[in-house]
Each structure stands twice: as C-alpha cells, then as structure tokens.
GROMACS .gro file of N, CA and C in nm:
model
  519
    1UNK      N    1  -5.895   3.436   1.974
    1UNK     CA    2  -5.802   3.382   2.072
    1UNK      C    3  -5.712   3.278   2.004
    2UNK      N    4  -5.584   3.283   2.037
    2UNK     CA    5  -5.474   3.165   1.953
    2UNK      C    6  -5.506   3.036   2.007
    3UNK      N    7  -5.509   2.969   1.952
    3UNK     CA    8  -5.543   2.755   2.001
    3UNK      C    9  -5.412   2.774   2.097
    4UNK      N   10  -5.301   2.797   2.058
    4UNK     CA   11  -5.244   2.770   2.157
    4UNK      C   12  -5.264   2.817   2.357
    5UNK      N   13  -5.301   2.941   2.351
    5UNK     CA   14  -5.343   3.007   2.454
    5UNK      C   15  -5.460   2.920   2.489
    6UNK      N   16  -5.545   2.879   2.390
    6UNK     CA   17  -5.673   2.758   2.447
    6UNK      C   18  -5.644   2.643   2.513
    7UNK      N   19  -5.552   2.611   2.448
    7UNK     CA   20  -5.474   2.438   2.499
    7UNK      C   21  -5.395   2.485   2.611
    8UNK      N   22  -5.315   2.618   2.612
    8UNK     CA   23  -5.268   2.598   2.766
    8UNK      C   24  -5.337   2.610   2.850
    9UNK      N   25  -5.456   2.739   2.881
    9UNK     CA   26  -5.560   2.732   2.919
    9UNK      C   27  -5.641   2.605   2.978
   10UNK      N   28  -5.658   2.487   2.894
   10UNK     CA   29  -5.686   2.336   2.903
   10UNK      C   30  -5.582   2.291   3.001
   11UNK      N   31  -5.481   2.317   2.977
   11UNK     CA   32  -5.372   2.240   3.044
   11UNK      C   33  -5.376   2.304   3.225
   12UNK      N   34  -5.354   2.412   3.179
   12UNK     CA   35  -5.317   2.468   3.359
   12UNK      C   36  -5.510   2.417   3.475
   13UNK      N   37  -5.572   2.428   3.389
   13UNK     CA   38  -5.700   2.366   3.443
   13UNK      C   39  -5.683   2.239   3.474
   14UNK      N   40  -5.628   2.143   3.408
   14UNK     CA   41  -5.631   1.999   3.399
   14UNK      C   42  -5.514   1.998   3.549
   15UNK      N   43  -5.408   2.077   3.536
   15UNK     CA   44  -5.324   2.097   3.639
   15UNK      C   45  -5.391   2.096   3.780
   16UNK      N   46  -5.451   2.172   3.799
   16UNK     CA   47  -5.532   2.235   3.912
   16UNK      C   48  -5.621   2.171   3.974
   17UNK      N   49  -5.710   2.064   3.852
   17UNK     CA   50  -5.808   1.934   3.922
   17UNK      C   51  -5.691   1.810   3.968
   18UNK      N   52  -5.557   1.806   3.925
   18UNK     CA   53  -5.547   1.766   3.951
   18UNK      C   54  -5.452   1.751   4.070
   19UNK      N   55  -5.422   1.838   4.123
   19UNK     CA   56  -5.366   1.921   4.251
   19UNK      C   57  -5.211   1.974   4.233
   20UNK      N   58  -5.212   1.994   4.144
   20UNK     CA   59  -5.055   2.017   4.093
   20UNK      C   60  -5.077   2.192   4.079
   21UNK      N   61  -5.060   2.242   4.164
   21UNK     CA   62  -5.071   2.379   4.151
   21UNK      C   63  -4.975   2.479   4.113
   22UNK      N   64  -4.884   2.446   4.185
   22UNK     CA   65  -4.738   2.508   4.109
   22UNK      C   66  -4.708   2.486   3.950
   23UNK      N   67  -4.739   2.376   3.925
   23UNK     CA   68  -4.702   2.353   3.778
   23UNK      C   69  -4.763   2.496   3.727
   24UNK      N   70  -4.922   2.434   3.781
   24UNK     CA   71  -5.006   2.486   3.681
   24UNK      C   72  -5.022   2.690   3.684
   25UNK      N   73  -4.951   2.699   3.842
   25UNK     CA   74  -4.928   2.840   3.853
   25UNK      C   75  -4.816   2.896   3.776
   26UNK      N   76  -4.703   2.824   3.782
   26UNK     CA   77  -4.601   2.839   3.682
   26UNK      C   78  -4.631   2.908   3.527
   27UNK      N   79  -4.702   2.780   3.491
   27UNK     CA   80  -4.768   2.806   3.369
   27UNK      C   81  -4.856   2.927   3.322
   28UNK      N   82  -4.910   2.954   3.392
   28UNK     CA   83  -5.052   3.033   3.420
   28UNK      C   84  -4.910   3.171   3.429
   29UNK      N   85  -4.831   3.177   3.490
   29UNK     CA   86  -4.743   3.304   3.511
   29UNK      C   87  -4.655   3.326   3.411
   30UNK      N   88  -4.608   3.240   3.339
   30UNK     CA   89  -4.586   3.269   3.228
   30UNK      C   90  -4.634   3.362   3.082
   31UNK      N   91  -4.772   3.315   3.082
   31UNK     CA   92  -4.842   3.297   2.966
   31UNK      C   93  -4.908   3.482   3.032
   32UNK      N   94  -4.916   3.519   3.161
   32UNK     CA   95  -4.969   3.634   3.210
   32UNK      C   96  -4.915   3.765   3.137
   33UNK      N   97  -4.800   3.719   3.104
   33UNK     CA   98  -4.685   3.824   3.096
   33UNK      C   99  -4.750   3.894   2.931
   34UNK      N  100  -4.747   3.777   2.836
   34UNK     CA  101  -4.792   3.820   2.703
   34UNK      C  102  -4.977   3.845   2.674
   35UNK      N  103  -5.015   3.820   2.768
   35UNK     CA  104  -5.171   3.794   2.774
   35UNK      C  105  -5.242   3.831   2.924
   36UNK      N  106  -5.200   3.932   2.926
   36UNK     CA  107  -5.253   4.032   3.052
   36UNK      C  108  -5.384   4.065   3.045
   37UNK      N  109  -5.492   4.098   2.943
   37UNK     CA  110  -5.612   4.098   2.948
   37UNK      C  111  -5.677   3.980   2.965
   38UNK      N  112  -5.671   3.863   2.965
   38UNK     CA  113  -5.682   3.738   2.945
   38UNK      C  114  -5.772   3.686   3.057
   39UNK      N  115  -5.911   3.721   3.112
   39UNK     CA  116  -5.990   3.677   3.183
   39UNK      C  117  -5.975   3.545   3.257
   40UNK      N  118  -5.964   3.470   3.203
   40UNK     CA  119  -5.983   3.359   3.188
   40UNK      C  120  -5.813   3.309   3.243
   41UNK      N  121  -5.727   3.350   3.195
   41UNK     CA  122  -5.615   3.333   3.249
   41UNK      C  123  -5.555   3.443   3.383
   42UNK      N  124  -5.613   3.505   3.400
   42UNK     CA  125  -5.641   3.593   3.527
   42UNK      C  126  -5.683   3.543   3.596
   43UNK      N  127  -5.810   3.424   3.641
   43UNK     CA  128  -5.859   3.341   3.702
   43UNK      C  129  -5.770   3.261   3.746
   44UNK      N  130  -5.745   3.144   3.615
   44UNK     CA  131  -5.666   3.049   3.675
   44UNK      C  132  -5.557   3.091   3.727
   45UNK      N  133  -5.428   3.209   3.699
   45UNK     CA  134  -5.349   3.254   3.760
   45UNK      C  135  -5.371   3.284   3.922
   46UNK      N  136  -5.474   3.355   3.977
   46UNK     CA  137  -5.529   3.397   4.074
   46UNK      C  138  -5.537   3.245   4.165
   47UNK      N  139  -5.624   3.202   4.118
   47UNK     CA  140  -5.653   3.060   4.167
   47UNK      C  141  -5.534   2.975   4.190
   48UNK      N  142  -5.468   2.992   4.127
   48UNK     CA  143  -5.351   2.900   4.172
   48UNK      C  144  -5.267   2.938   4.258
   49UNK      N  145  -5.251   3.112   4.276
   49UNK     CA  146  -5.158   3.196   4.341
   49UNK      C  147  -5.253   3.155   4.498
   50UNK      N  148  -5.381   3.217   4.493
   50UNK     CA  149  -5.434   3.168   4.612
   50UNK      C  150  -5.423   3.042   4.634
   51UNK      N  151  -5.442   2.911   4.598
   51UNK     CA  152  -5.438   2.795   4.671
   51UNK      C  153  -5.274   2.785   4.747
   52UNK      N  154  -5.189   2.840   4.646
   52UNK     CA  155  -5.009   2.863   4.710
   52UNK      C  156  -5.021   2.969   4.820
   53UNK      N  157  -5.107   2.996   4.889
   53UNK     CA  158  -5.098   3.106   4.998
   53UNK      C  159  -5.025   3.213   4.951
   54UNK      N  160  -5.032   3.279   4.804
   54UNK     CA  161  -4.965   3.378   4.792
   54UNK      C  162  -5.112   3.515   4.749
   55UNK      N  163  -5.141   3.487   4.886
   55UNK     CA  164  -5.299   3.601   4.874
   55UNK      C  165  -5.315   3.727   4.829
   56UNK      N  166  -5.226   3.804   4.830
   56UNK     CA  167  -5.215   3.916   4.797
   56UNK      C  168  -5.116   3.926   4.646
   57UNK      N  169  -5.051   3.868   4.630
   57UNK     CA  170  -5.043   3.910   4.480
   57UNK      C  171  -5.167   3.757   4.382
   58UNK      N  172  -5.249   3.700   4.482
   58UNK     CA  173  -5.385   3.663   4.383
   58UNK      C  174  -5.467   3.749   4.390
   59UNK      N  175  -5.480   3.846   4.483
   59UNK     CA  176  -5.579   3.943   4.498
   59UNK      C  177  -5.575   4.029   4.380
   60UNK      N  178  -5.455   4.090   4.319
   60UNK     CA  179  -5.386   4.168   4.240
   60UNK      C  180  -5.448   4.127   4.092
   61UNK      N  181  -5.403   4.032   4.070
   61UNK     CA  182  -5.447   3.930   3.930
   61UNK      C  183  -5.583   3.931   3.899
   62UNK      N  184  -5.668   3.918   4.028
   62UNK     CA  185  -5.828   3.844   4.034
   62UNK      C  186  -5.898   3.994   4.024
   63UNK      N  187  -5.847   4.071   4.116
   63UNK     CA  188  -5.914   4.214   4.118
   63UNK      C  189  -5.895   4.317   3.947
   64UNK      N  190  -5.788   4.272   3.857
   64UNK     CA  191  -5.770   4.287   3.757
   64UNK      C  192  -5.893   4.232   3.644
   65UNK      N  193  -5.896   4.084   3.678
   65UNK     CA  194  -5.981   4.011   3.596
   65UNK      C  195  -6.158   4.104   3.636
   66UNK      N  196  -6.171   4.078   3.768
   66UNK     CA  197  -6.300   4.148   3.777
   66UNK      C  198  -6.340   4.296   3.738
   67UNK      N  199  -6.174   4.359   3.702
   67UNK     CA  200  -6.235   4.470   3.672
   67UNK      C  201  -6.277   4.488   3.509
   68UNK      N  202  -6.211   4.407   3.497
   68UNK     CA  203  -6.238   4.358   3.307
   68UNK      C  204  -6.400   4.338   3.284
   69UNK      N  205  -6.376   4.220   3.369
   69UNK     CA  206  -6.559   4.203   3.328
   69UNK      C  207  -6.630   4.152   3.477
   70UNK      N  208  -6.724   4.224   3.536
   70UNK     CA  209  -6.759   4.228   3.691
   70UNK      C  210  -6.872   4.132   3.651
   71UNK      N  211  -6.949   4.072   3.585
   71UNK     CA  212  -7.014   4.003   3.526
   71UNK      C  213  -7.020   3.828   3.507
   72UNK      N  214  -6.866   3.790   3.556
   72UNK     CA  215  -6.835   3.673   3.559
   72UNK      C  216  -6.815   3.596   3.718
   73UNK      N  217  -6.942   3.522   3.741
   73UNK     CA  218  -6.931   3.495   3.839
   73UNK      C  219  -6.801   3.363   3.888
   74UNK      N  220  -6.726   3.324   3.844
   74UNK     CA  221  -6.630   3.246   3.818
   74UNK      C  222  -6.541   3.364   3.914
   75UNK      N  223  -6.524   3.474   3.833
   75UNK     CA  224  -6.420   3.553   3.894
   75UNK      C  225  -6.445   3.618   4.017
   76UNK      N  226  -6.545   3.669   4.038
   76UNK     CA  227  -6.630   3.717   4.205
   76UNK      C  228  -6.619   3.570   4.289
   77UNK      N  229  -6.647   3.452   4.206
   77UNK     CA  230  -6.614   3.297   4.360
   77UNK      C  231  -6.472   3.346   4.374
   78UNK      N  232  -6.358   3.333   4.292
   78UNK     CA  233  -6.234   3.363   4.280
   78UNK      C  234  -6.190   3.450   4.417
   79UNK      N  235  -6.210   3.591   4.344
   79UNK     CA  236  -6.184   3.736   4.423
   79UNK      C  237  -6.259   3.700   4.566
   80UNK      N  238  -6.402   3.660   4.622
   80UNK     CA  239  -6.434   3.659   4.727
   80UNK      C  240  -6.389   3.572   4.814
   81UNK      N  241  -6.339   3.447   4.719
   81UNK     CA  242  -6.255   3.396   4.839
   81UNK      C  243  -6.098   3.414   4.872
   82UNK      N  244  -6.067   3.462   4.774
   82UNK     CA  245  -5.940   3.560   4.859
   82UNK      C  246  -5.961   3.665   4.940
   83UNK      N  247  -6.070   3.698   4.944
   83UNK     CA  248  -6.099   3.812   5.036
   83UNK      C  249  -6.132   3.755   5.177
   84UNK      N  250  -6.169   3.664   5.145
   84UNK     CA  251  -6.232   3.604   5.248
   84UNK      C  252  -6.095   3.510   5.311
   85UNK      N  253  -6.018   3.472   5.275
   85UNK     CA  254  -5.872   3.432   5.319
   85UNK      C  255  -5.800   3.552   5.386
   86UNK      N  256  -5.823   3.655   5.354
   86UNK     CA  257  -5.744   3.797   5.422
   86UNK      C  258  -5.837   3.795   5.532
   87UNK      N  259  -5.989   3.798   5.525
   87UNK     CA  260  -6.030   3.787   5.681
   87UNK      C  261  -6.002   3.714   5.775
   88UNK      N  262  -5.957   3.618   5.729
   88UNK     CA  263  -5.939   3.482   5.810
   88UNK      C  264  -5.851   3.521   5.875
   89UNK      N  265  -5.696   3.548   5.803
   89UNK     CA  266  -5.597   3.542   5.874
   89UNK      C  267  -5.533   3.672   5.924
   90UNK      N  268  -5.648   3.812   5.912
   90UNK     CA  269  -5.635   3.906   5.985
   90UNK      C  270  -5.699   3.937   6.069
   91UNK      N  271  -5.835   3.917   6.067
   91UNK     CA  272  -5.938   3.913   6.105
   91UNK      C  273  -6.027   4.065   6.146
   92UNK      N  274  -5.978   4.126   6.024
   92UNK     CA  275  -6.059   4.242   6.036
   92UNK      C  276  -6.191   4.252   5.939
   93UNK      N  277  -6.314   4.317   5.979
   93UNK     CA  278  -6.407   4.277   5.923
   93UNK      C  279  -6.426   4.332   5.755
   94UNK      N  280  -6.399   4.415   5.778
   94UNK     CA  281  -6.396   4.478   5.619
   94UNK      C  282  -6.336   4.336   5.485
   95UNK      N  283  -6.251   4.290   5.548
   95UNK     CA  284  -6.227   4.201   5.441
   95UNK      C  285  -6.362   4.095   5.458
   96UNK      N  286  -6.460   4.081   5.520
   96UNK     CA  287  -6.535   3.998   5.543
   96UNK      C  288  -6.669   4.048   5.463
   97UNK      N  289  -6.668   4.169   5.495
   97UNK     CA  290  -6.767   4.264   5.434
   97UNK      C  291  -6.730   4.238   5.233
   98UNK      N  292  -6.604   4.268   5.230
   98UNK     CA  293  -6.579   4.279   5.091
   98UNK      C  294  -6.612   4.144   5.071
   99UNK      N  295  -6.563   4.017   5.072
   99UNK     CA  296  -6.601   3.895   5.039
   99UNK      C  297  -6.782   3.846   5.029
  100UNK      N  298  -6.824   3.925   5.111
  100UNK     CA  299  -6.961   3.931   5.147
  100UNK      C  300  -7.029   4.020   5.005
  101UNK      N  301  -6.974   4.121   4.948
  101UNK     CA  302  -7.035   4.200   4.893
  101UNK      C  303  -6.997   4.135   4.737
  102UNK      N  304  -6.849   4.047   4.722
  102UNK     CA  305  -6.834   4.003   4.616
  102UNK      C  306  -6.885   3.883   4.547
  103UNK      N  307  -6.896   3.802   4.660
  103UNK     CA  308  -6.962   3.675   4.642
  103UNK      C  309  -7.108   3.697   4.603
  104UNK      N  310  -7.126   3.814   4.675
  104UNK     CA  311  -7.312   3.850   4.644
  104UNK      C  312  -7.331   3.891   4.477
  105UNK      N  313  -7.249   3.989   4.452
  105UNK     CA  314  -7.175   4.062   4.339
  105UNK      C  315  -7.218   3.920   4.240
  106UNK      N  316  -7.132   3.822   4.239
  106UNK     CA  317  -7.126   3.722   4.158
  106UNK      C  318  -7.260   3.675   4.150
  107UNK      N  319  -7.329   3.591   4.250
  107UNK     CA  320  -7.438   3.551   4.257
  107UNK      C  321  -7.523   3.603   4.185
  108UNK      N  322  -7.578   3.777   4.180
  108UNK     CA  323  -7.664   3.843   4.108
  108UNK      C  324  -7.639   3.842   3.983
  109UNK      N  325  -7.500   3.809   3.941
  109UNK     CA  326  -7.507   3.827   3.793
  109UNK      C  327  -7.507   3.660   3.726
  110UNK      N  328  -7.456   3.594   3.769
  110UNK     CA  329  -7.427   3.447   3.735
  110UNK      C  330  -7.549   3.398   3.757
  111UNK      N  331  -7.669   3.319   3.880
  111UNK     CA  332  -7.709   3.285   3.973
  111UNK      C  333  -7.666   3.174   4.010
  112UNK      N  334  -7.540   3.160   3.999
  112UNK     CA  335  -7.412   3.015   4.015
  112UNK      C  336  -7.401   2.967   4.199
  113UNK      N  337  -7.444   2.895   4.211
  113UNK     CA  338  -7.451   2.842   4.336
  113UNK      C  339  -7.334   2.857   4.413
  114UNK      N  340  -7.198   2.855   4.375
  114UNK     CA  341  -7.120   2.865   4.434
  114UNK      C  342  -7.088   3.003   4.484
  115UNK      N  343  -7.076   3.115   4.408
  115UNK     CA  344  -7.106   3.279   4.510
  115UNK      C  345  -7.202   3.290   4.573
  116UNK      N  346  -7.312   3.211   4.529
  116UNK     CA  347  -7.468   3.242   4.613
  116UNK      C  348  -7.418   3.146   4.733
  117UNK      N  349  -7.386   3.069   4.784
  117UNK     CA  350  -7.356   2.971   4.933
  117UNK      C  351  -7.267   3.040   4.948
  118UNK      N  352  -7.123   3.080   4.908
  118UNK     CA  353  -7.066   3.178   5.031
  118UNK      C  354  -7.120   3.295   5.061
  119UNK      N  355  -7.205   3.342   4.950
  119UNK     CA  356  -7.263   3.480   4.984
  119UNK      C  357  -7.353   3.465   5.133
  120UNK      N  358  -7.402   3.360   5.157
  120UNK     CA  359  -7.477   3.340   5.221
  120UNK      C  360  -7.428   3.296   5.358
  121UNK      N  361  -7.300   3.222   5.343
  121UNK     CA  362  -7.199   3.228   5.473
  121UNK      C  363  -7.158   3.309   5.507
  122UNK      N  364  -7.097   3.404   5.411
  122UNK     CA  365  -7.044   3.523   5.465
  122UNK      C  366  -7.144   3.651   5.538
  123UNK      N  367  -7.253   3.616   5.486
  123UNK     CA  368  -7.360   3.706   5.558
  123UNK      C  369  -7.370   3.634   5.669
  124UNK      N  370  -7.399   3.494   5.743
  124UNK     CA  371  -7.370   3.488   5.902
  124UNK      C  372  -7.259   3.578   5.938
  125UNK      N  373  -7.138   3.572   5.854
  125UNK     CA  374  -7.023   3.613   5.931
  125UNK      C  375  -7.026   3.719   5.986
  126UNK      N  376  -7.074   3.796   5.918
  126UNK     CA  377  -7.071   3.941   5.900
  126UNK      C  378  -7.204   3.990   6.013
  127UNK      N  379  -7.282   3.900   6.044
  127UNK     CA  380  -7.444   3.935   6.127
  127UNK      C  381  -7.547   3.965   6.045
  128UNK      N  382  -7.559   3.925   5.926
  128UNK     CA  383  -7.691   3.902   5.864
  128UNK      C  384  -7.730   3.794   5.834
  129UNK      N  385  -7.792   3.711   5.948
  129UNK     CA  386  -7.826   3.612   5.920
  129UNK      C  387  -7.910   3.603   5.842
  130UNK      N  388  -8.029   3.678   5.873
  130UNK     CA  389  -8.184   3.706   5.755
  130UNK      C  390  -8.158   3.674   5.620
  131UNK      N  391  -8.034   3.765   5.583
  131UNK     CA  392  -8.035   3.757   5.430
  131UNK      C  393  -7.943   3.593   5.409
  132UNK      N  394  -7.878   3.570   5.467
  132UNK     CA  395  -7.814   3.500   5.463
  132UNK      C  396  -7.906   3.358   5.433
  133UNK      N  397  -7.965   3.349   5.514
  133UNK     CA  398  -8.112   3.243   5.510
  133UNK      C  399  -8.209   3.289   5.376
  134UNK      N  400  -8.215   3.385   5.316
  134UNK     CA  401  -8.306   3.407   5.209
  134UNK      C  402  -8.200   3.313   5.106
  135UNK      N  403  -8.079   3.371   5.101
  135UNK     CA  404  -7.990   3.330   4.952
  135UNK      C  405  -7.977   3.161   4.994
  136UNK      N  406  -7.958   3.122   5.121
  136UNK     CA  407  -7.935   2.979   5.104
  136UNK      C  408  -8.076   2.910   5.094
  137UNK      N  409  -8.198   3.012   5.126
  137UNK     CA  410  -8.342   2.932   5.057
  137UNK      C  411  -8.365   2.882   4.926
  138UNK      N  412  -8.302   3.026   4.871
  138UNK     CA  413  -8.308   3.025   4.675
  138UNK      C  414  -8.220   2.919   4.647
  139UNK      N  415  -8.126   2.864   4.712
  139UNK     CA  416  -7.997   2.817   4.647
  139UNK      C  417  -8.100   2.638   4.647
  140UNK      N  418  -8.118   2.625   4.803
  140UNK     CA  419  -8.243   2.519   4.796
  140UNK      C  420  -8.338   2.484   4.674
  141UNK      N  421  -8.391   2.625   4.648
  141UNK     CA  422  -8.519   2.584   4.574
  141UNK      C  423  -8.462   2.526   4.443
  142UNK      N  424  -8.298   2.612   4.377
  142UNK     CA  425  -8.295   2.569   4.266
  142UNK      C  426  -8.186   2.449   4.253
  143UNK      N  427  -8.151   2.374   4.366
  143UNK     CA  428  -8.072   2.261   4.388
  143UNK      C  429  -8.197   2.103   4.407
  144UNK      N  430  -8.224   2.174   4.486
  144UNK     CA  431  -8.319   2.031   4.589
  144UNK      C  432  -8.351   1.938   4.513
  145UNK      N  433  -8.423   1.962   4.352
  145UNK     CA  434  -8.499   1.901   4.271
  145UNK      C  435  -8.401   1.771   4.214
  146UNK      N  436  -8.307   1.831   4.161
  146UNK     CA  437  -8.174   1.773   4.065
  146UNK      C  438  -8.048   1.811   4.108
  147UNK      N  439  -7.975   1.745   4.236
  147UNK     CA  440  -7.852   1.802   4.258
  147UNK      C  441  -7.768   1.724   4.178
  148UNK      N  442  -7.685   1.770   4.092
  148UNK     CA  443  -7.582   1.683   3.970
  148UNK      C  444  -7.482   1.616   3.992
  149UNK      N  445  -7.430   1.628   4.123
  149UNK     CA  446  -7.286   1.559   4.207
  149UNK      C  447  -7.246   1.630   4.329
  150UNK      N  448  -7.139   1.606   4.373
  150UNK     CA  449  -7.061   1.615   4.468
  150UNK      C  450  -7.066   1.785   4.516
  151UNK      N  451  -7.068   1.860   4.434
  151UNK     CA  452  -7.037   2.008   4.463
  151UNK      C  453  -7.181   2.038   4.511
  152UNK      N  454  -7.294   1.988   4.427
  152UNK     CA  455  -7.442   2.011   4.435
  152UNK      C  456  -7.476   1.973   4.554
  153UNK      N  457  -7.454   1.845   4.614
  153UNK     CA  458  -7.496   1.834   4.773
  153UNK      C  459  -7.435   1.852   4.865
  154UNK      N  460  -7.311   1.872   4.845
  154UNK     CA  461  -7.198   1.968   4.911
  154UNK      C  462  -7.290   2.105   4.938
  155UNK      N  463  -7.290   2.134   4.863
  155UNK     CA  464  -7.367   2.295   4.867
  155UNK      C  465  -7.507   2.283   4.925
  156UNK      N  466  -7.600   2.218   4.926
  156UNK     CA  467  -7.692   2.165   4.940
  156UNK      C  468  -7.703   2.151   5.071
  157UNK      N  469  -7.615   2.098   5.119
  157UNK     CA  470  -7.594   2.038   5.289
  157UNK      C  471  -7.518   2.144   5.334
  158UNK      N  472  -7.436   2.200   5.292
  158UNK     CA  473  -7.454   2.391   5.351
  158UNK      C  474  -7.580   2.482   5.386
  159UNK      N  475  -7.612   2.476   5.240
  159UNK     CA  476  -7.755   2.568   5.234
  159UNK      C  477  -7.823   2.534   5.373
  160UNK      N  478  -7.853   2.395   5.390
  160UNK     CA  479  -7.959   2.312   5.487
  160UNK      C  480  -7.930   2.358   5.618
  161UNK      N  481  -7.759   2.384   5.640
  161UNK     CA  482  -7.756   2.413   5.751
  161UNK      C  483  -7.741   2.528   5.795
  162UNK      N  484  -7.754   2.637   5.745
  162UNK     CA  485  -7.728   2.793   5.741
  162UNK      C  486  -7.914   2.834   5.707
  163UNK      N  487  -8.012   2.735   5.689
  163UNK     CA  488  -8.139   2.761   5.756
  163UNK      C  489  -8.178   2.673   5.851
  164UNK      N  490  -8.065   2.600   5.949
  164UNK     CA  491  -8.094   2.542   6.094
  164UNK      C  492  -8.197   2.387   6.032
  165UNK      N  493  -8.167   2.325   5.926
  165UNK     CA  494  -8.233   2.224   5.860
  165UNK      C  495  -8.148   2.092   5.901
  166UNK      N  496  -8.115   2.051   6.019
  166UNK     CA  497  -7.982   2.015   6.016
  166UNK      C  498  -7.998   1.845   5.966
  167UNK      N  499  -8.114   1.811   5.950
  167UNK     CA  500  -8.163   1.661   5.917
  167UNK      C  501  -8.153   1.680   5.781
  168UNK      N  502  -8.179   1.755   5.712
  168UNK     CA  503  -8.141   1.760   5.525
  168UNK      C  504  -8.013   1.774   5.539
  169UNK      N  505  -7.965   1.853   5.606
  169UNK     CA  506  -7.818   1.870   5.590
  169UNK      C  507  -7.749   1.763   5.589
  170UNK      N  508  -7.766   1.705   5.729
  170UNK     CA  509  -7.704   1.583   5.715
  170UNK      C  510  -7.696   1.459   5.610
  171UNK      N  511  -7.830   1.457   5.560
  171UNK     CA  512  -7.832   1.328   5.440
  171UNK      C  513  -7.809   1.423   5.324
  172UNK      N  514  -7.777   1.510   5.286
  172UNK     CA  515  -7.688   1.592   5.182
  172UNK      C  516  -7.538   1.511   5.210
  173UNK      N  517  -7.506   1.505   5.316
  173UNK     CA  518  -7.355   1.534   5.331
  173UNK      C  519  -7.334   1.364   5.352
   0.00000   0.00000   0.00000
C-alpha cells in the first residue's frame, strides 16, 4: 500500500472523529476514483456518504467493500447500518431483515460488539426477540467484566435493556 494512501486514509478518519464529514467525504471521493479496491477506503467513503444522507450511493460503495472481503466486521457495522437507514425511512421490512442478517453477518465473523448490539436490536425489530436476547447476553458476558469507555457502556446499557435489565441499564448509561 503507498504511505501516501495511508496518511490520507489517517486523515479522512481524523476528519470524521472529528465531525467534518464533507471534508473528509470529499477526500475519501477523490482518492476512490484511483483506488477502487481499497477496503478500507470503501468504508470510510461509505461512512461518510451515509452520515451526508446520501444512502444509496453509500450503500453502493459499502456493498462493494463487503463484497471484497465479507469477513470484516467494520464493513457489515457500515453496510447494516445503511440498511438499516433505508428501513427507517421506508419502512419496509426487508431492509430490516437485511440489516438484521448483516449486522449478524459481521458479528459471527469479527465477535465486535458493535454488529453483535445492532444485531441484536434489529432482531427485536424484526420479532425475534429470543435471539435477540441470546446475542445481547453474549455481548454482556464479554463486556460486563472490563468495559473500556464510552462505546463499551453505551453498548452495555443497550445490551441491559434489550434483556428487560433496566437497573444495569440504567447505571451503564
């Protein structure tokens, strides 16, 4: 990979924490053009296109990246929550189902907390609560001990409340 593609890479990330999304989509659309296999820049492109409400051509980008490598749970959080943005604002279930099946997708291969808790929301959504309560158990067992910051009891105080725990939940949150 060229340092330079690394450092922009660095850069459009640094963009993005820091809420500057256009820049960093700008950037990210640029660099797409010569570096179309580019995982990693397929993400952040995606990611930035979705936070700009431009859902469907992030869908395009993200569904690209996952088909590269279905293995990266980074890119299934990505893809499922654009999917899960098309349910929202159409509200047909299939996009709910797909977000449901991608986020899960991610989870099994990563075991990254963040596809495993929407996987597990999106299964209320969808009417599986059961499973939905199994994945936010696991997510428990491997949080509860050592949650590391903000995202960890964030997630944590989800999990708690998607198994009706609503007193952990609360001192999570």
């Amino acid at each position: 990979m060229p340092k330079g593609l690394r450092s922009a890479r660095k850069e459009i990330e640094a963009l993005l924490r820091a809420g500057l999304t256009l820049q960093a989509c700008i950037i990210a659309g640029r660099l797409i053009a010569t570096n179309a296999e580019d995982i990693r820049l397929l993400q952040l492109y995606g990611l930035s296109l979705a936070r700009l409400g431009a859902t469907q051509r992030a869908r395009e980008f993200l569904e690209k990246a996952y088909a590269l490598d279905s293995e990266q749970g980074e890119t299934a959080g990505i893809l499922g929550r654009v999917y899960k943005d098309l349910y929202k604002t159409s509200g047909e279930s299939e996009w709910a189902s797909l977000a449901r099946d991608t986020y899960m997708a991610g989870y099994r291969a990563s075991s990254e907390y963040y596809p495993g808790i929407n996987a597990a929301a999106m299964c209320m959504v969808i009417n599986e609560p059961e499973v939905g309560r199994l994945i936010a158990d696991e997510i428990i067992r491997n949080l509860a001990n050592d949650p590391d910051g903000y995202w960890e009891l964030a997630t944590l105080g989800e999990a708690y409340l998607l198994t009706g725990d609503f007193a952990e939940s609360r001192t999570c949150y």
